[in-house]
Amino acid sequence: MQMSIGENKSMNKDYIYQVERDPETLKYKITKWHGTVGEVTTYVEKRSPNKADLKEMLEHAKGPDRTMAEFAADCSNKNICELNDKVIAPPVFSRIIKGVGLKRPLKPALVQAILNNAADKDFVTPENLMRANGLDEEREESKSEPELKPFYGYTRAKNDRAVSDLKKALHGKGYEAYRVIQSEQFNYVGKNVPLRDDTPNKFDLNMDFDEVLRVTDKKGKEFLWGFVIDGTEPEDIGNGEVVLESLYYEGYYRDKEEAEEDVEDNVIDKNGKILLRALLDPASLKGIKISFVCQNRFWYNFAVEALKDIEVDTYISVVLIQDYKVVSEFTLKNKKDKRPKCILGEFREQDDEDRYEWDVMDINGKTERIINPPLGY
C-alpha cells in the first residue's frame, strides 16, 4: 500500500489506525501507523458479531464525558483525526447500543472511527473490537488451508447463517433437511472452498456448490439441494438513496447499469458449469435441485433478469433471504415454457418490497425518526 499518514498533531497521539476490507475475501486489514511506519494485522470473519460485547466496546469508546451525539460528531471531525473521512450519524451508534441489525460485522469506516476516537484506548483495542465484531486475527496456519477466491464475498460464517434460514424455510413447508457432510456425491475439502463434486456427468462439468442439503418431502421422497450462496450485503441507504453496498466505492456511486452487468457476469460466468450442465446433461442432475441464494434485493432482481430466459429441465431458482427468512424465489422455466412451483418462497419475478423499518430515538433532546435497513442471513 503506497500511502503516508502524517504526524497527526491534531490528535496528539503516537499512532493512528486505518481500517480496510478486501471486497473479494471480506478480510479486514488494520494498519497501525506510527508516523509513516505501519504495522498491519489481518482479521478473518469467524462468527456473528456479539451484541453485548459491541455495546460494551462502544460505551468505553464514547467514555463518560461525551454524549453519543458528541462522540458521533468527533468521529466525523477531520480536525480531530485526519482519517475521519466518513460522516458517522448518531443513529448508527444507537443501533449498536440497542443491538439492532448486528448480524453482520461493522463496516470498516465505522471500526476505524471507533478505534481512532475512543476515550478508553486500553480497552478499545483492535483485537478486542474485532473479536466483538465476529473476526479473529488471521494466523499463519490458516493460510496453508485450501482456499479459493470467494464468490461475491462468500464466507463460511455467512454460509452457516444462510443455511439456517434455508432449513427453516424447508421445515416450515413440511420438509426435512440435513446438511451433507460427507457423501459419495459431495465432500467438504477446506475452509471457504466450494464442495468437491463427485457426481458423474458426460462433460466433466463439476458444480461449485457452497452447501448441499439432503431433503425429504412430505411423501418421503429424498433428493439433494445444492446452493451457491452470495455474500453481497443487503441494500443499505446512502445519500438518501437505497443502494447496493457494492455500488459505493471511494466516495461515489457506480451506474446502476454497470452494477447490473456485474451481477449478470458473476451469475452467468461463475455458475456457467452448473447452467451448461443443466442444458447439456440434465439426466446427471436427476434428484438434485439448485438455488442461487442472495440477501440483497437489487442483486436478486438483477440475477432474475439475467436468468429469466434460460430453459432447463431441472429445478433451478434464485432465492432472496431478508430478515432471516426466504421472502422471494424465482424458478427457471423448463423446455415446455413452464416454471416449477416454488418450494422455498413466494414466486416473484421482481421484488420491489421496501423492508426498511422506521424507529424513534432521542438525539440531543429531540425525538427524531431513523430508518433501519433490512437484515439478511
Coordinates of C-alpha atoms in Angstrom, one line a residue:
M1 CA 0.0 0.0 0.0
Q2 CA 1.6 3.3 -1.1
M3 CA 0.5 6.0 1.2
S4 CA 1.7 8.2 4.0
I5 CA 0.0 9.1 7.2
G6 CA 1.2 12.5 8.6
E7 CA 2.3 13.5 12.0
N8 CA -1.4 13.8 13.1
K9 CA -0.6 16.5 15.6
S10 CA -4.2 17.4 15.9
M11 CA -4.9 14.1 17.7
N12 CA -1.8 14.4 20.0
K13 CA -1.4 10.6 19.7
D14 CA 1.6 8.4 18.8
Y15 CA -0.4 6.3 16.4
I16 CA -3.5 6.2 14.2
Y17 CA -5.5 3.3 12.8
Q18 CA -6.5 2.8 9.2
V19 CA -9.1 0.0 8.5
E20 CA -9.8 -1.5 5.1
R21 CA -11.8 -4.5 3.9
D22 CA -10.9 -6.6 0.9
P23 CA -14.0 -6.6 -1.3
E24 CA -13.3 -10.2 -2.5
T25 CA -12.3 -12.1 0.6
L26 CA -14.0 -9.7 3.1
K27 CA -10.9 -9.8 5.3
Y28 CA -10.3 -6.7 7.4
K29 CA -6.8 -5.2 7.3
I30 CA -6.0 -2.8 10.2
T31 CA -2.8 -0.7 9.8
K32 CA -1.4 0.9 13.0
W33 CA 0.5 3.9 11.7
H34 CA 3.4 5.4 13.8
G35 CA 4.1 8.5 11.7
T36 CA 4.9 6.9 8.2
V37 CA 5.6 3.4 9.6
G38 CA 2.7 1.0 9.5
E39 CA 2.1 -2.3 11.3
V40 CA -0.5 -4.5 9.5
T41 CA -2.8 -7.1 11.1
T42 CA -5.4 -9.1 9.1
Y43 CA -8.7 -10.3 10.6
V44 CA -11.0 -13.0 9.2
E45 CA -14.7 -13.4 9.8
K46 CA -15.5 -16.4 12.1
R47 CA -18.9 -15.8 13.6
S48 CA -21.7 -13.3 14.0
P49 CA -21.0 -10.1 16.0
N50 CA -21.5 -10.3 19.7
K51 CA -24.1 -7.7 20.5
A52 CA -23.3 -7.4 24.2
D53 CA -19.6 -7.1 23.6
L54 CA -20.0 -4.4 20.9
K55 CA -22.3 -2.4 23.2
E56 CA -19.6 -2.6 25.9
M57 CA -16.9 -1.5 23.3
L58 CA -19.0 1.5 22.2
E59 CA -19.6 2.6 25.8
H60 CA -15.9 2.5 26.5
A61 CA -15.1 4.3 23.3
K62 CA -17.6 7.1 24.0
G63 CA -16.4 7.5 27.5
P64 CA -18.2 9.2 30.5
D65 CA -17.6 12.7 29.3
R66 CA -19.4 12.7 25.9
T67 CA -22.9 12.1 24.8
M68 CA -23.4 9.6 21.9
A69 CA -24.2 12.6 19.6
E70 CA -20.9 14.3 20.6
F71 CA -19.0 11.0 20.1
A72 CA -20.5 10.7 16.6
A73 CA -19.5 14.3 15.8
D74 CA -15.9 13.7 16.9
C75 CA -15.8 10.6 14.7
S76 CA -16.8 12.8 11.8
N77 CA -14.5 15.7 12.5
K78 CA -11.3 15.8 10.4
N79 CA -9.8 18.4 12.8
I80 CA -9.8 15.8 15.5
C81 CA -8.5 12.9 13.3
E82 CA -7.3 13.2 9.7
L83 CA -8.8 9.7 9.0
N84 CA -12.3 10.8 10.0
D85 CA -13.2 10.6 6.3
K86 CA -16.9 9.5 6.7
V87 CA -19.8 11.2 8.4
I88 CA -20.9 8.9 11.3
A89 CA -24.6 9.6 12.3
P90 CA -25.7 9.1 15.9
P91 CA -28.4 6.6 14.8
V92 CA -25.6 4.3 13.7
F93 CA -24.3 4.1 17.3
S94 CA -27.9 3.9 18.7
R95 CA -28.5 0.7 16.7
I96 CA -25.3 -0.8 18.2
I97 CA -26.4 0.1 21.7
K98 CA -29.9 -1.4 21.1
G99 CA -28.5 -4.5 19.3
V100 CA -30.4 -3.8 16.1
G101 CA -29.1 -5.1 12.8
L102 CA -25.9 -6.7 14.2
K103 CA -25.9 -10.0 12.4
R104 CA -23.1 -8.7 10.1
P105 CA -19.8 -7.1 11.0
L106 CA -19.5 -3.4 11.4
K107 CA -18.2 -1.7 8.3
P108 CA -14.5 -0.7 8.0
A109 CA -15.2 3.1 8.3
L110 CA -17.1 2.6 11.5
V111 CA -14.5 0.3 13.0
Q112 CA -11.8 2.9 12.1
A113 CA -13.8 5.8 13.6
I114 CA -14.3 3.9 16.9
L115 CA -10.7 3.0 17.2
N116 CA -9.3 6.4 16.4
N117 CA -11.8 8.4 18.6
A118 CA -12.1 6.0 21.6
A119 CA -11.8 7.5 25.0
D120 CA -10.5 4.3 26.5
K121 CA -7.9 3.0 24.1
D122 CA -6.6 0.4 26.5
F123 CA -9.9 -1.4 26.4
V124 CA -11.0 -0.5 22.8
T125 CA -8.1 -2.2 21.0
P126 CA -8.3 -3.7 17.5
E127 CA -8.1 -7.2 19.0
N128 CA -11.0 -6.6 21.4
L129 CA -13.1 -4.7 18.9
M130 CA -12.7 -7.1 16.1
R131 CA -13.3 -10.1 18.4
A132 CA -16.6 -8.5 19.4
N133 CA -17.2 -7.8 15.7
G134 CA -17.0 -11.5 14.9
L135 CA -13.5 -11.6 13.5
D136 CA -10.2 -13.2 14.7
E137 CA -6.7 -12.4 13.7
E138 CA -5.5 -14.4 10.7
R139 CA -2.9 -17.0 11.7
E140 CA -0.1 -18.4 9.6
E141 CA -1.5 -22.0 9.9
S142 CA -4.9 -20.9 8.4
K143 CA -3.2 -19.6 5.3
S144 CA -2.0 -23.1 4.4
E145 CA -5.6 -24.4 4.2
P146 CA -7.1 -24.8 0.8
E147 CA -8.8 -21.5 -0.1
L148 CA -10.3 -20.3 -3.4
K149 CA -11.5 -16.9 -4.4
P150 CA -14.9 -16.4 -2.7
F151 CA -18.0 -15.8 -4.8
Y152 CA -19.2 -12.3 -4.2
G153 CA -17.9 -12.1 -0.7
Y154 CA -18.9 -15.6 0.4
T155 CA -17.6 -16.7 3.8
R156 CA -18.3 -19.7 5.9
A157 CA -20.0 -17.6 8.6
K158 CA -22.4 -16.2 6.0
N159 CA -22.9 -19.7 4.6
D160 CA -23.9 -21.1 8.0
R161 CA -26.4 -18.3 8.6
A162 CA -27.9 -18.7 5.1
V163 CA -28.2 -22.5 5.6
S164 CA -30.0 -22.0 8.9
D165 CA -32.6 -19.7 7.2
L166 CA -33.0 -22.1 4.3
K167 CA -33.6 -25.1 6.6
K168 CA -36.1 -23.1 8.5
A169 CA -38.0 -22.3 5.2
L170 CA -38.0 -26.0 4.3
H171 CA -39.1 -27.1 7.7
G172 CA -42.0 -24.6 7.5
K173 CA -43.2 -26.3 4.3
G174 CA -43.2 -29.7 5.9
Y175 CA -39.8 -30.8 4.5
E176 CA -36.9 -32.4 6.5
A177 CA -33.4 -31.1 5.7
Y178 CA -30.0 -32.1 6.8
R179 CA -26.5 -30.9 5.8
V180 CA -24.5 -33.3 3.7
I181 CA -21.1 -33.6 5.5
Q182 CA -19.6 -36.4 3.5
S183 CA -21.2 -38.5 0.7
E184 CA -20.5 -40.2 -2.5
Q185 CA -21.5 -37.1 -4.4
F186 CA -20.2 -34.1 -2.5
N187 CA -17.5 -33.6 0.1
Y188 CA -16.0 -30.7 2.1
V189 CA -12.4 -30.2 1.3
G190 CA -11.4 -26.9 3.0
K191 CA -12.4 -23.7 4.6
N192 CA -14.3 -21.2 2.3
V193 CA -13.9 -23.7 -0.6
P194 CA -16.8 -25.0 -2.7
L195 CA -17.7 -28.6 -2.1
R196 CA -15.9 -31.2 -4.2
D197 CA -18.4 -32.5 -6.7
D198 CA -18.1 -36.2 -7.5
T199 CA -21.3 -36.7 -9.3
P200 CA -20.9 -38.4 -12.7
N201 CA -21.7 -36.4 -15.9
K202 CA -20.9 -36.6 -19.6
F203 CA -18.8 -33.4 -20.0
D204 CA -16.8 -33.2 -16.8
L205 CA -18.8 -30.2 -15.6
N206 CA -18.3 -30.1 -11.9
M207 CA -20.6 -27.9 -9.8
D208 CA -19.2 -25.5 -7.2
F209 CA -21.8 -25.6 -4.5
D210 CA -21.2 -23.8 -1.2
E211 CA -23.7 -26.1 0.6
V212 CA -25.7 -29.2 -0.1
L213 CA -28.7 -30.3 1.9
R214 CA -30.3 -33.7 1.9
V215 CA -34.1 -33.0 1.8
T216 CA -37.1 -35.3 2.3
D217 CA -40.5 -34.1 1.1
K218 CA -43.9 -34.8 2.7
K219 CA -44.3 -38.1 0.8
G220 CA -40.9 -39.4 2.0
K221 CA -39.1 -38.8 -1.3
E222 CA -35.5 -37.8 -0.9
F223 CA -33.4 -35.5 -3.0
L224 CA -30.3 -33.2 -2.8
W225 CA -30.4 -29.5 -2.9
G226 CA -27.2 -27.6 -3.9
F227 CA -26.8 -23.9 -3.0
V228 CA -24.5 -21.2 -4.3
I229 CA -24.5 -18.5 -1.6
D230 CA -23.8 -14.9 -2.5
G231 CA -22.2 -12.6 0.1
T232 CA -23.3 -9.1 -1.1
E233 CA -24.7 -7.2 1.9
P234 CA -28.4 -6.3 2.0
E235 CA -29.2 -3.0 0.4
D236 CA -28.4 0.0 2.5
I237 CA -29.2 3.7 2.5
G238 CA -26.6 6.3 1.3
N239 CA -27.0 9.9 0.3
G240 CA -30.8 9.5 0.5
E241 CA -30.8 6.6 -1.9
V242 CA -31.3 2.9 -1.5
V243 CA -28.2 1.4 -3.0
L244 CA -26.1 -1.7 -3.3
E245 CA -23.2 -1.6 -0.8
S246 CA -21.0 -2.7 -3.7
L247 CA -22.2 0.3 -5.8
Y248 CA -20.4 2.6 -3.4
Y249 CA -16.6 2.9 -3.9
E250 CA -14.3 5.7 -2.8
G251 CA -17.0 8.3 -2.4
Y252 CA -19.0 7.8 -5.5
Y253 CA -21.9 5.6 -6.7
R254 CA -21.4 3.4 -9.7
D255 CA -24.0 3.5 -12.5
K256 CA -26.9 1.1 -12.0
E257 CA -26.5 -0.5 -15.4
E258 CA -22.8 -1.2 -14.6
A259 CA -23.8 -2.9 -11.4
E260 CA -26.5 -4.9 -13.2
E261 CA -23.8 -6.1 -15.7
D262 CA -21.5 -7.1 -12.9
V263 CA -24.2 -9.2 -11.3
E264 CA -25.1 -10.8 -14.6
D265 CA -21.4 -11.6 -15.3
N266 CA -21.0 -13.2 -11.9
V267 CA -24.2 -15.2 -12.1
I268 CA -23.5 -16.5 -15.6
D269 CA -19.7 -16.8 -15.6
K270 CA -19.2 -18.1 -12.1
N271 CA -22.0 -20.6 -12.4
G272 CA -21.5 -21.3 -16.0
K273 CA -20.7 -25.0 -15.4
I274 CA -23.9 -25.5 -13.5
L275 CA -26.0 -23.9 -16.1
L276 CA -24.2 -25.6 -19.0
R277 CA -24.6 -29.0 -17.4
A278 CA -28.3 -28.4 -16.8
L279 CA -28.6 -27.7 -20.5
L280 CA -26.3 -30.4 -21.9
D281 CA -26.7 -33.2 -19.4
P282 CA -29.9 -32.8 -17.5
A283 CA -30.1 -36.5 -16.7
S284 CA -26.9 -36.1 -14.5
L285 CA -28.9 -33.7 -12.3
K286 CA -31.7 -36.2 -11.5
G287 CA -32.5 -36.0 -7.8
I288 CA -30.7 -32.6 -7.4
K289 CA -32.3 -29.2 -7.1
I290 CA -30.2 -26.0 -7.4
S291 CA -30.6 -22.5 -6.0
F292 CA -28.6 -19.3 -6.2
V293 CA -29.1 -17.6 -2.8
C294 CA -28.7 -13.8 -2.1
Q295 CA -29.6 -11.3 0.6
N296 CA -29.7 -8.1 -1.5
R297 CA -33.0 -7.2 -3.2
F298 CA -31.3 -5.5 -6.1
W299 CA -28.9 -8.4 -6.6
Y300 CA -32.0 -10.7 -6.7
N301 CA -33.7 -8.6 -9.3
F302 CA -30.5 -8.4 -11.5
A303 CA -30.0 -12.1 -11.2
V304 CA -33.5 -12.9 -12.2
E305 CA -33.2 -10.6 -15.2
A306 CA -30.0 -12.4 -16.2
L307 CA -31.6 -15.9 -16.0
K308 CA -35.2 -15.4 -16.8
D309 CA -34.9 -16.6 -20.5
I310 CA -32.8 -19.7 -19.8
E311 CA -34.7 -23.0 -20.2
V312 CA -33.6 -26.1 -18.2
D313 CA -35.2 -29.5 -17.4
T314 CA -34.3 -29.4 -13.7
Y315 CA -35.3 -27.3 -10.7
I316 CA -33.1 -24.1 -10.6
S317 CA -34.1 -21.0 -8.8
V318 CA -32.9 -17.6 -7.4
V319 CA -33.7 -17.1 -3.7
L320 CA -33.8 -13.9 -1.7
I321 CA -33.4 -14.0 2.1
Q322 CA -34.1 -10.9 4.2
D323 CA -34.8 -10.6 7.9
Y324 CA -33.8 -14.2 8.4
K325 CA -36.4 -15.7 6.1
V326 CA -36.9 -16.5 2.5
V327 CA -39.0 -13.7 1.0
S328 CA -38.8 -14.4 -2.7
E329 CA -38.0 -17.2 -5.1
F330 CA -37.8 -17.3 -8.9
T331 CA -37.7 -20.6 -10.8
L332 CA -36.2 -21.0 -14.3
K333 CA -38.7 -22.3 -16.9
N334 CA -38.5 -25.7 -18.5
K335 CA -38.5 -26.7 -22.2
K336 CA -42.3 -26.6 -22.1
D337 CA -42.2 -22.9 -21.1
K338 CA -43.5 -23.8 -17.6
R339 CA -41.9 -22.7 -14.3
P340 CA -41.8 -25.3 -11.5
K341 CA -43.8 -24.3 -8.4
C342 CA -41.5 -22.5 -5.9
I343 CA -40.7 -24.6 -2.8
L344 CA -38.7 -22.2 -0.6
G345 CA -40.6 -18.9 -1.0
E346 CA -43.2 -16.8 -2.9
F347 CA -42.6 -16.6 -6.6
R348 CA -41.5 -13.1 -7.6
E349 CA -40.0 -12.0 -10.9
Q350 CA -39.3 -8.6 -9.4
D351 CA -39.0 -7.9 -5.7
D352 CA -40.0 -4.3 -5.0
E353 CA -40.9 -4.6 -1.4
D354 CA -39.5 -2.0 1.0
R355 CA -38.4 -3.8 4.1
Y356 CA -36.8 -0.8 5.8
E357 CA -38.1 -0.1 9.3
W358 CA -38.6 3.3 11.0
D359 CA -37.6 3.8 14.6
V360 CA -37.7 6.7 17.0
M361 CA -34.8 7.8 19.2
D362 CA -33.7 10.8 21.3
I363 CA -30.9 12.9 19.7
N364 CA -29.7 15.9 21.7
G365 CA -33.1 16.1 23.5
K366 CA -35.1 15.9 20.3
T367 CA -37.2 13.0 19.1
E368 CA -36.1 12.0 15.6
R369 CA -37.1 9.2 13.3
I370 CA -34.4 7.0 12.0
I371 CA -34.5 4.2 9.4
N372 CA -33.1 0.8 9.9
P373 CA -32.0 -1.2 6.8
P374 CA -33.2 -4.8 6.3
L375 CA -31.1 -7.6 7.6
G376 CA -30.0 -10.6 5.6
Y377 CA -28.7 -14.0 6.6

